[in-house]
Short mmCIF file of C-alpha atoms in Angstrom, two decimals:
data_model
loop_
_atom_site.label_atom_id
_atom_site.label_comp_id
_atom_site.label_asym_id
_atom_site.label_seq_id
_atom_site.Cartn_x
_atom_site.Cartn_y
_atom_site.Cartn_z
CA MET A 167 0.00 0.00 0.00
CA ALA A 168 1.44 3.36 -1.07
CA LYS A 169 0.61 6.80 0.34
CA ILE A 170 -0.92 8.84 -2.47
CA ALA A 171 -1.49 12.59 -2.12
CA ILE A 172 -3.90 14.20 -4.57
CA VAL A 173 -3.95 17.98 -4.93
CA GLY A 174 -7.34 19.29 -5.97
CA ALA A 175 -10.92 18.14 -5.43
CA GLY A 176 -12.48 18.72 -8.82
CA ILE A 177 -13.73 15.91 -11.01
CA SER A 178 -10.24 14.67 -11.94
CA GLY A 179 -8.91 14.80 -8.38
CA LEU A 180 -11.90 13.04 -6.82
CA LEU A 181 -11.98 10.39 -9.53
CA ALA A 182 -8.25 9.72 -9.13
CA ALA A 183 -8.81 9.39 -5.39
CA CYS A 184 -11.56 6.81 -5.93
CA TYR A 185 -9.51 4.77 -8.38
CA ALA A 186 -6.37 4.88 -6.23
CA ALA A 187 -8.34 3.80 -3.15
CA LYS A 188 -9.92 0.96 -5.14
CA ALA A 189 -6.38 -0.11 -6.09
CA GLY A 190 -5.55 -0.50 -2.40
CA HIS A 191 -3.58 2.68 -1.77
CA GLN A 192 -3.87 5.04 1.18
CA VAL A 193 -5.25 8.24 -0.33
CA LYS A 194 -5.37 11.80 0.95
CA VAL A 195 -6.92 14.68 -1.04
CA LEU A 196 -5.70 18.21 -0.32
CA SER A 197 -8.51 20.55 -1.33
CA TYR A 198 -8.57 24.32 -1.50
CA GLY A 199 -11.87 25.74 -2.68
CA GLN A 200 -14.67 24.19 -4.69
CA GLY A 201 -13.90 22.27 -7.86
CA ALA A 202 -15.18 23.33 -11.27
CA LEU A 203 -18.07 20.85 -11.25
CA THR A 204 -20.37 23.55 -9.88
CA VAL A 205 -19.55 25.56 -13.01
CA ALA A 206 -18.85 23.03 -15.76
CA GLY A 207 -21.71 20.68 -15.02
CA GLY A 208 -21.96 16.95 -14.59
CA ILE A 209 -21.90 15.96 -18.25
CA ILE A 210 -18.80 14.45 -19.85
CA ASP A 211 -17.82 16.22 -23.06
CA LEU A 212 -15.30 13.91 -24.70
CA PHE A 213 -14.65 15.67 -28.01
CA GLY A 214 -17.18 17.92 -29.73
CA TYR A 215 -15.45 19.82 -32.54
CA ASP A 216 -12.33 19.32 -34.62
CA ALA A 217 -9.71 22.00 -35.33
CA GLN A 218 -11.81 23.39 -38.20
CA GLY A 219 -14.89 23.67 -36.00
CA ASN A 220 -16.70 20.70 -37.55
CA LEU A 221 -18.93 18.55 -35.35
CA VAL A 222 -17.30 15.26 -34.36
CA THR A 223 -19.82 12.42 -34.58
CA ASP A 224 -17.51 9.63 -33.32
CA PRO A 225 -15.20 11.02 -30.62
CA LEU A 226 -13.14 7.85 -30.12
CA ALA A 227 -12.48 7.53 -33.84
CA HIS A 228 -11.35 11.16 -33.94
CA ILE A 229 -9.17 10.75 -30.85
CA ALA A 230 -7.27 8.00 -32.64
CA THR A 231 -6.14 10.60 -35.20
CA LEU A 232 -4.74 13.12 -32.69
CA ASN A 233 -1.05 13.78 -32.21
CA LYS A 234 0.99 14.37 -29.08
CA PRO A 235 1.10 16.39 -26.89
CA HIS A 236 -2.70 16.25 -26.83
CA PRO A 237 -3.57 14.33 -23.62
CA TYR A 238 -5.76 11.89 -25.55
CA ALA A 239 -2.84 11.07 -27.84
CA LEU A 240 -0.67 10.30 -24.81
CA LEU A 241 -3.31 7.88 -23.52
CA GLY A 242 -4.49 6.34 -26.78
CA ALA A 243 -8.09 5.71 -27.83
CA THR A 244 -8.19 2.27 -26.17
CA ARG A 245 -7.30 3.69 -22.75
CA VAL A 246 -9.77 6.55 -23.23
CA ALA A 247 -12.57 4.04 -23.88
CA GLU A 248 -11.50 2.02 -20.84
CA ALA A 249 -11.59 5.16 -18.69
CA LEU A 250 -15.12 6.00 -19.82
CA ASP A 251 -16.30 2.50 -18.88
CA ALA A 252 -14.64 2.84 -15.46
CA PHE A 253 -16.42 6.17 -14.90
CA LYS A 254 -19.80 4.70 -15.81
CA ALA A 255 -19.19 1.74 -13.50
CA LEU A 256 -18.18 3.96 -10.59
CA THR A 257 -21.20 6.26 -10.89
CA ALA A 258 -23.55 3.28 -11.34
CA GLU A 259 -22.23 1.85 -8.06
CA GLN A 260 -23.48 5.04 -6.41
CA GLY A 261 -26.93 4.73 -7.98
CA TYR A 262 -26.48 7.42 -10.64
CA LEU A 263 -26.40 6.02 -14.16
CA TYR A 264 -24.70 7.72 -17.10
CA LEU A 265 -25.85 7.11 -20.66
CA GLY A 266 -23.70 6.94 -23.79
CA ASP A 267 -20.31 5.74 -24.93
CA GLY A 268 -17.23 7.15 -26.61
CA HIS A 269 -18.47 6.51 -30.14
CA CYS A 270 -21.43 8.87 -30.16
CA ASN A 271 -21.98 12.51 -29.30
CA GLN A 272 -25.43 13.11 -27.87
CA LYS A 273 -27.42 16.32 -28.24
CA VAL A 274 -27.64 18.08 -24.87
CA PRO A 275 -30.31 20.82 -24.63
CA THR A 276 -29.08 24.14 -23.28
CA ALA A 277 -30.69 27.05 -21.46
CA ILE A 278 -30.86 29.11 -24.66
CA GLY A 279 -32.77 26.53 -26.68
CA SER A 280 -29.80 25.15 -28.61
CA PHE A 281 -28.04 21.79 -28.45
CA LYS A 282 -24.42 20.97 -27.61
CA PRO A 283 -22.51 17.72 -28.18
CA SER A 284 -21.62 15.58 -25.19
CA CYS A 285 -20.59 11.99 -24.70
CA LEU A 286 -21.79 10.74 -21.29
CA ILE A 287 -24.89 12.26 -19.72
CA PRO A 288 -27.30 11.47 -16.87
CA PRO A 289 -30.75 10.22 -17.95
CA SER A 290 -32.44 13.49 -16.95
CA ILE A 291 -30.70 15.30 -19.83
CA GLU A 292 -31.27 12.62 -22.49
CA SER A 293 -33.07 14.52 -25.25
CA SER A 294 -34.51 11.90 -27.61
CA ALA A 295 -38.06 12.80 -26.51
CA ILE A 296 -37.49 16.38 -27.71
CA PHE A 297 -36.74 15.09 -31.20
CA GLU A 298 -39.36 12.35 -31.26
CA ARG A 299 -42.45 14.02 -29.79
CA PRO A 300 -44.50 16.60 -31.71
CA LYS A 301 -45.17 18.99 -28.78
CA LEU A 302 -42.59 20.74 -26.62
CA ILE A 303 -43.50 22.67 -23.47
CA VAL A 304 -40.84 24.86 -21.89
CA VAL A 305 -41.60 25.06 -18.17
CA GLY A 306 -40.65 28.24 -16.32
CA PHE A 307 -40.75 29.34 -12.70
CA PRO A 308 -41.29 32.89 -11.41
CA LEU A 309 -38.18 34.37 -9.74
CA LEU A 310 -35.88 31.71 -11.22
CA LYS A 311 -32.86 33.74 -12.28
CA ASP A 312 -30.87 33.25 -15.49
CA TYR A 313 -33.51 31.01 -17.02
CA TYR A 314 -35.68 32.42 -19.80
CA PRO A 315 -38.43 30.07 -21.04
CA LYS A 316 -39.55 32.40 -23.85
CA LEU A 317 -36.00 32.56 -25.24
CA ILE A 318 -35.69 28.78 -25.10
CA ALA A 319 -39.05 28.37 -26.84
CA LYS A 320 -38.14 30.92 -29.52
CA ASN A 321 -34.90 29.16 -30.37
CA LEU A 322 -36.51 25.73 -30.34
CA ARG A 323 -39.09 27.00 -32.83
CA HIS A 324 -36.28 28.33 -34.99
CA PHE A 325 -34.40 25.01 -34.74
CA PHE A 326 -37.36 22.73 -35.54
CA GLY A 327 -39.42 25.05 -37.73
CA ASP A 328 -42.89 23.70 -38.47
CA LYS A 329 -42.02 20.20 -37.25
CA LYS A 330 -42.82 20.98 -33.60
CA GLU A 331 -45.48 22.78 -31.61
CA VAL A 332 -43.60 24.75 -28.95
CA SER A 333 -45.25 26.54 -26.01
CA VAL A 334 -44.42 27.88 -22.55
CA ALA A 335 -45.96 26.90 -19.19
CA THR A 336 -45.44 28.47 -15.78
CA VAL A 337 -45.33 26.67 -12.43
CA ASN A 338 -45.67 28.54 -9.13
CA LEU A 339 -44.25 26.82 -6.06
CA ASN A 340 -45.31 27.70 -2.52
CA TRP A 341 -42.20 29.19 -0.97
CA PRO A 342 -41.59 29.68 2.75
CA THR A 343 -42.18 33.18 4.08
CA GLY A 344 -39.61 35.61 2.71
CA ARG A 345 -38.45 33.46 -0.21
CA GLU A 346 -40.58 35.51 -2.60
CA TYR A 347 -38.41 38.56 -1.92
CA ARG A 348 -35.26 37.18 -3.55
CA ASP A 349 -34.19 35.48 -6.74
CA VAL A 350 -34.42 31.72 -6.84
CA SER A 351 -31.78 29.40 -8.30
CA ALA A 352 -32.22 25.99 -9.89
CA LEU A 353 -30.65 24.55 -6.75
CA ASP A 354 -33.56 25.96 -4.68
CA LEU A 355 -36.03 24.25 -7.00
CA ALA A 356 -34.08 20.98 -6.96
CA ARG A 357 -34.21 20.91 -3.18
CA GLU A 358 -37.93 21.78 -3.27
CA LEU A 359 -38.67 18.83 -5.56
CA GLU A 360 -36.94 16.51 -3.13
CA THR A 361 -39.90 17.17 -0.82
CA GLU A 362 -43.29 15.54 -1.21
CA LEU A 363 -45.05 18.92 -1.08
CA GLY A 364 -42.81 20.38 -3.77
CA ARG A 365 -43.51 17.49 -6.13
CA LEU A 366 -47.24 17.69 -5.38
CA ASN A 367 -47.34 21.40 -6.27
CA PHE A 368 -45.45 20.71 -9.49
CA VAL A 369 -47.73 17.87 -10.56
CA THR A 370 -50.97 19.61 -9.56
CA GLN A 371 -50.32 22.57 -11.85
CA LEU A 372 -49.37 20.46 -14.88
CA LYS A 373 -51.36 17.25 -14.59
CA GLY A 374 -53.96 16.64 -17.27
CA LYS A 375 -52.66 19.40 -19.54
CA TYR A 376 -50.00 17.38 -21.30
CA GLY A 377 -49.63 13.78 -22.34
CA PRO A 378 -47.43 11.19 -24.05
CA ASP A 379 -47.21 13.29 -27.21
CA CYS A 380 -45.38 16.01 -25.25
CA ALA A 381 -41.92 16.59 -23.78
CA LEU A 382 -41.54 19.04 -20.92
CA VAL A 383 -38.29 21.03 -21.09
CA ILE A 384 -37.29 22.02 -17.55
CA PRO A 385 -34.33 23.52 -15.68
CA PRO A 386 -32.07 21.02 -13.83
CA ILE A 387 -34.40 20.65 -10.87
CA LEU A 388 -34.87 16.88 -10.45
CA GLY A 389 -33.27 16.81 -7.02
CA GLU A 390 -29.89 17.87 -5.69
CA ARG A 391 -28.86 14.43 -4.45
CA PRO A 392 -27.80 12.01 -7.19
CA GLU A 393 -29.30 8.99 -5.45
CA LEU A 394 -32.75 10.64 -5.53
CA SER A 395 -32.74 12.16 -9.01
CA ALA A 396 -33.84 9.11 -11.00
CA ALA A 397 -36.68 8.32 -8.59
CA ILE A 398 -37.93 11.93 -8.67
CA GLN A 399 -37.91 11.93 -12.46
CA ALA A 400 -39.71 8.59 -12.66
CA SER A 401 -42.35 9.70 -10.15
CA LEU A 402 -43.12 12.97 -11.93
CA GLU A 403 -43.21 11.34 -15.37
CA ARG A 404 -45.58 8.67 -14.11
CA ASP A 405 -47.92 11.20 -12.49
CA LEU A 406 -47.89 13.52 -15.52
CA ASN A 407 -47.89 10.76 -18.17
CA THR A 408 -45.21 12.60 -20.13
CA LYS A 409 -41.43 12.97 -20.47
CA LEU A 410 -39.21 15.47 -18.61
CA VAL A 411 -35.93 16.69 -20.06
CA GLU A 412 -33.52 18.87 -18.07
CA VAL A 413 -31.42 21.48 -19.85
CA SER A 414 -27.81 22.36 -19.16
CA THR A 415 -27.75 25.77 -17.45
CA ILE A 416 -25.26 28.31 -16.17
CA PRO A 417 -23.95 28.12 -12.54
CA PRO A 418 -24.85 26.94 -10.04
CA SER A 419 -24.85 23.69 -11.99
CA VAL A 420 -27.19 21.25 -10.29
CA THR A 421 -26.01 18.37 -12.48
CA GLY A 422 -22.43 19.23 -11.54
CA LEU A 423 -23.32 19.38 -7.85
CA ARG A 424 -24.90 15.94 -8.13
CA LEU A 425 -21.68 14.50 -9.55
CA ASP A 426 -19.54 16.32 -6.99
CA ARG A 427 -21.68 14.94 -4.19
CA LEU A 428 -21.56 11.45 -5.69
CA LEU A 429 -17.76 11.44 -5.94
CA ARG A 430 -17.32 12.74 -2.42
CA GLN A 431 -19.66 10.06 -1.11
CA ALA A 432 -17.69 7.44 -3.05
CA CYS A 433 -14.44 8.76 -1.57
CA GLN A 434 -15.89 8.50 1.92
CA LYS A 435 -17.00 4.90 1.37
CA LEU A 436 -13.54 4.00 0.05
CA GLY A 437 -11.74 5.49 3.05
CA VAL A 438 -10.27 8.51 1.27
CA THR A 439 -9.32 11.43 3.53
CA ILE A 440 -10.26 14.86 2.16
CA VAL A 441 -8.47 17.75 3.85
CA GLU A 442 -10.40 20.97 3.22
CA LYS A 443 -8.88 24.48 3.09
CA ALA A 444 -5.49 22.96 2.39
CA GLN A 445 -3.67 25.22 -0.08
CA VAL A 446 -0.49 23.54 -1.27
CA ILE A 447 2.25 26.18 -1.43
CA GLY A 448 5.35 24.05 -1.91
CA TYR A 449 7.08 20.72 -1.49
CA THR A 450 10.17 19.03 -0.11
CA SER A 451 12.37 16.76 -2.17
CA ALA A 452 14.46 13.77 -1.20
CA LEU A 453 17.43 16.12 -1.47
CA ASP A 454 16.02 18.20 1.37
CA ALA A 455 15.52 15.11 3.50
CA SER A 456 18.85 13.45 2.69
CA GLY A 457 21.16 16.38 3.29
CA SER A 458 24.80 15.32 3.71
CA TYR A 459 23.97 11.60 3.62
CA ILE A 460 24.01 11.42 -0.18
CA ARG A 461 26.76 8.89 -1.07
CA LYS A 462 26.96 9.01 -4.86
CA ASP A 463 27.77 11.78 -7.32
CA GLU A 464 24.46 11.31 -9.08
CA GLY A 465 22.64 11.26 -5.75
CA LYS A 466 21.71 14.94 -5.73
CA ALA A 467 20.18 14.78 -9.18
CA ALA A 468 18.23 11.67 -8.24
CA ALA A 469 17.07 13.15 -4.94
CA ALA A 470 15.87 16.36 -6.55
CA LYS A 471 13.53 14.29 -8.76
CA ILE A 472 11.60 12.86 -5.82
CA CYS A 473 8.85 14.76 -3.99
CA LYS A 474 8.87 13.58 -0.38
CA SER A 475 6.11 15.80 0.98
CA LEU A 476 3.70 18.65 0.20
CA ILE A 477 3.51 21.82 2.28
CA THR A 478 0.18 23.56 2.84
CA GLY A 479 -0.33 27.03 4.26
CA GLY A 480 -3.31 28.83 5.68
CA PHE A 481 -4.55 30.58 8.84
CA GLY A 482 -0.98 31.38 9.85
CA ALA A 483 0.14 27.74 10.03
CA GLN A 484 1.91 25.33 7.72
CA HIS A 485 1.46 21.59 7.55
CA GLU A 486 3.48 18.90 5.81
CA TYR A 487 2.00 15.81 4.18
CA SER A 488 4.38 13.03 3.17
CA ALA A 489 3.59 10.91 0.13
CA ASP A 490 5.03 8.13 -1.97
CA ALA A 491 3.39 9.63 -5.05
CA VAL A 492 1.56 12.87 -5.86
CA ILE A 493 -1.21 13.45 -8.40
CA VAL A 494 -1.79 17.12 -9.23
CA ALA A 495 -5.33 18.06 -10.28
CA THR A 496 -5.33 21.80 -9.65
CA GLY A 497 -6.76 22.93 -12.98
CA GLY A 498 -5.56 25.65 -15.32
CA ALA A 499 -5.05 29.39 -15.17
CA PHE A 500 -8.66 30.15 -14.19
CA SER A 501 -8.42 28.06 -11.01
CA GLY A 502 -4.85 28.91 -10.04
CA GLY A 503 -3.33 25.62 -11.14
CA LEU A 504 -1.27 27.65 -13.57
CA VAL A 505 -0.13 31.22 -12.90
CA THR A 506 0.23 33.83 -15.63
CA GLN A 507 2.31 36.99 -15.68
CA MET A 508 3.41 39.27 -18.50
CA GLY A 509 5.33 37.00 -20.84
CA ARG A 510 5.39 34.13 -18.35
CA MET A 511 3.34 31.14 -17.21
CA TYR A 512 4.29 28.64 -14.53
CA GLU A 513 2.97 25.88 -12.29
CA PRO A 514 3.16 27.27 -8.73
CA ILE A 515 3.61 24.19 -6.50
CA PHE A 516 6.74 22.81 -8.14
CA GLY A 517 7.80 25.97 -9.97
CA LEU A 518 7.56 24.38 -13.41
CA GLU A 519 8.02 26.94 -16.18
CA ILE A 520 5.58 26.74 -19.10
CA PRO A 521 7.13 27.78 -22.45
CA VAL A 522 5.10 30.72 -23.79
CA PRO A 523 5.78 33.58 -26.24
CA GLU A 524 7.42 36.60 -24.64
CA ASP A 525 5.00 38.93 -26.41
CA GLN A 526 1.58 38.60 -24.78
CA HIS A 527 -0.09 39.49 -28.08
CA ASP A 528 1.07 36.15 -29.48
CA TRP A 529 -0.84 34.22 -26.83
CA SER A 530 -4.16 34.60 -28.61
CA HIS A 531 -5.90 35.47 -31.84
CA GLN A 532 -7.27 38.98 -32.14
CA TYR A 533 -10.84 37.85 -31.48
CA LEU A 534 -11.78 35.43 -28.71
CA PHE A 535 -14.51 33.73 -30.76
CA CYS A 536 -12.64 33.36 -34.03
CA GLY A 537 -13.68 29.87 -35.10
CA GLN A 538 -10.36 28.23 -34.24
CA PRO A 539 -8.47 27.07 -31.12
CA GLN A 540 -6.72 29.76 -29.08
CA PRO A 541 -2.94 29.37 -28.53
CA PHE A 542 -3.12 30.23 -24.80
CA ALA A 543 -5.63 27.43 -24.20
CA ALA A 544 -3.03 24.82 -25.16
CA TYR A 545 -0.35 26.08 -22.76
CA GLY A 546 0.26 23.75 -19.83
CA VAL A 547 2.56 21.26 -18.15
CA ALA A 548 4.43 18.95 -20.51
CA VAL A 549 4.19 15.29 -19.48
CA ASN A 550 5.14 11.86 -20.79
CA GLU A 551 2.90 8.81 -21.26
CA ASN A 552 2.93 8.24 -17.49
CA LEU A 553 1.77 11.85 -16.99
CA GLN A 554 5.03 12.71 -15.20
CA PRO A 555 6.29 16.26 -15.86
CA VAL A 556 9.16 16.45 -18.36
CA ASP A 557 11.55 19.14 -19.61
CA ALA A 558 12.14 20.22 -23.21
CA THR A 559 14.32 17.16 -23.85
CA GLY A 560 11.72 14.71 -22.50
CA GLU A 561 13.66 14.11 -19.27
CA VAL A 562 11.45 13.45 -16.24
CA ILE A 563 11.57 16.36 -13.80
CA LEU A 564 9.77 14.77 -10.85
CA SER A 565 9.60 10.99 -10.85
CA ASN A 566 6.74 10.46 -8.39
CA VAL A 567 4.52 13.35 -9.53
CA GLN A 568 1.76 13.13 -12.14
CA PHE A 569 -0.41 15.86 -13.63
CA ILE A 570 -4.00 15.33 -14.75
CA GLY A 571 -6.86 17.40 -16.09
CA ARG A 572 -6.79 21.02 -17.15
CA SER A 573 -3.15 21.76 -16.23
CA LEU A 574 -1.92 19.59 -19.13
CA GLN A 575 -0.67 21.11 -22.35
CA GLY A 576 -1.79 20.43 -25.88
CA TYR A 577 -5.54 21.03 -26.09
CA ASP A 578 -8.22 23.73 -26.09
CA PHE A 579 -10.89 22.27 -23.84
CA CYS A 580 -13.39 25.04 -24.57
CA PHE A 581 -13.15 24.96 -28.38
CA GLU A 582 -12.97 21.15 -28.55
CA LYS A 583 -15.62 20.57 -25.88
CA SER A 584 -13.26 18.10 -24.20
CA GLY A 585 -12.75 19.46 -20.67
CA ASN A 586 -14.44 16.85 -18.49
CA GLY A 587 -13.40 14.14 -20.93
CA VAL A 588 -9.71 14.88 -20.43
CA ALA A 589 -10.29 15.13 -16.66
CA VAL A 590 -12.02 11.75 -16.47
CA THR A 591 -9.61 9.87 -18.71
CA THR A 592 -6.32 11.27 -17.36
CA ALA A 593 -7.45 10.59 -13.77
CA TYR A 594 -7.99 6.95 -14.65
CA HIS A 595 -4.75 6.68 -16.63
CA ALA A 596 -2.66 8.25 -13.86
CA VAL A 597 -3.77 5.61 -11.37
CA LYS A 598 -3.23 2.83 -13.92
CA GLN A 599 0.36 4.06 -14.32
CA LEU A 600 1.00 4.38 -10.57
CA ASP A 601 2.88 1.08 -10.29
CA THR A 602 5.25 2.20 -13.03
CA VAL A 603 5.74 5.58 -11.36
CA LEU A 604 6.34 4.04 -7.93
CA SER A 605 8.83 1.53 -9.35
CA ALA A 606 10.80 4.28 -11.10
CA THR A 607 10.86 6.31 -7.90
CA ALA A 608 12.07 3.32 -5.88
CA ALA A 609 14.94 2.93 -8.35
CA LEU A 610 15.88 6.57 -7.86
CA ASN A 611 15.73 6.18 -4.09
CA ALA A 612 18.25 3.35 -4.39
CA GLN A 613 20.76 5.81 -5.82
CA LEU A 614 20.78 7.92 -2.66
CA PHE A 615 22.84 5.60 -0.48
#
């Protein structure tokens, strides 16, 4: 059993923790802040668009054509498919099923009445009923912020033309005293529909008005807890004799919160320790620990390649966490996993420099939405097939450290629609390569004495 420290508690960090614990390791997650699941949502975009902006219909087939340093090319299409199966198995164990596979992009309805490509989705977002049924009803709720039923209906009419009858319905829920004086989020509604009274109010106002020829387009409100979502959906569909389809909305992402909650529950069941408010600010190497006891000439170089512990800071105190291996899942520049300055980008924990153009103007195209990937989006930590950080010559910098998720170089997650896909697959691959990483580190340790 090895001691594995994971930095970051987003989707990639929590998944890596689950897989490492399942493999028999002692796992500790160092978390500082909320992961991006509350923003990015709980759907797994594997690969949506190619470099020319064309829709990818078979993501796995397209992934097989990619070149390094794209993370998918480092893993290979076979490992990517294996990782998707592992993700579906893990979530199913927690009672939350995901639909789809790596060979098909599904059409996910959005909060503006359009559709986006995604690979793995929960059943509540599965949109076949929208395409198959002749009548669509967009359900709105007074006070629900950032959700515009009329806009959704307008764009659905534009998308389907005369093929669909699209209308809008309004549901009023009985809020506790004072709730009517503030905006309401989808999370409020999801919690309300976890109650018997909330579901009764919902059904009472819609029952008898719509039937099996209709699909009700709703915000993501079918419960906050993943273990309840499917039952809530089934109950409402049975009582209304119709189909409900959730849309993907802006934060707070209820579908993302469901997945975050599921992964944290899985970590707890597997004995993973999650240390909250633990900001990793540095590390110690074997060189620090060995001091004057290094016996061989190459000992210092070997020792510098081994991370012995991580240092966290906060509330005026520092703590040290020893580890046999470290998996870094801190995200990109938006989450602080990478730090940008004028003409410079670097990874802050280990001080890894990211090669970037000196002139900041060369980091991007003139227009943000220009129909092609942005150069800055592909900047990140260079790694080998084991996801260990490497220098410009391909030499491993830190033997027992792996990087996963958004901090990796070689891809534009936003343009490609591949963010959660890279997170899910690299988390799985990192743990699969742990034995190789630990063996290499043990060999380096042998050089110290």
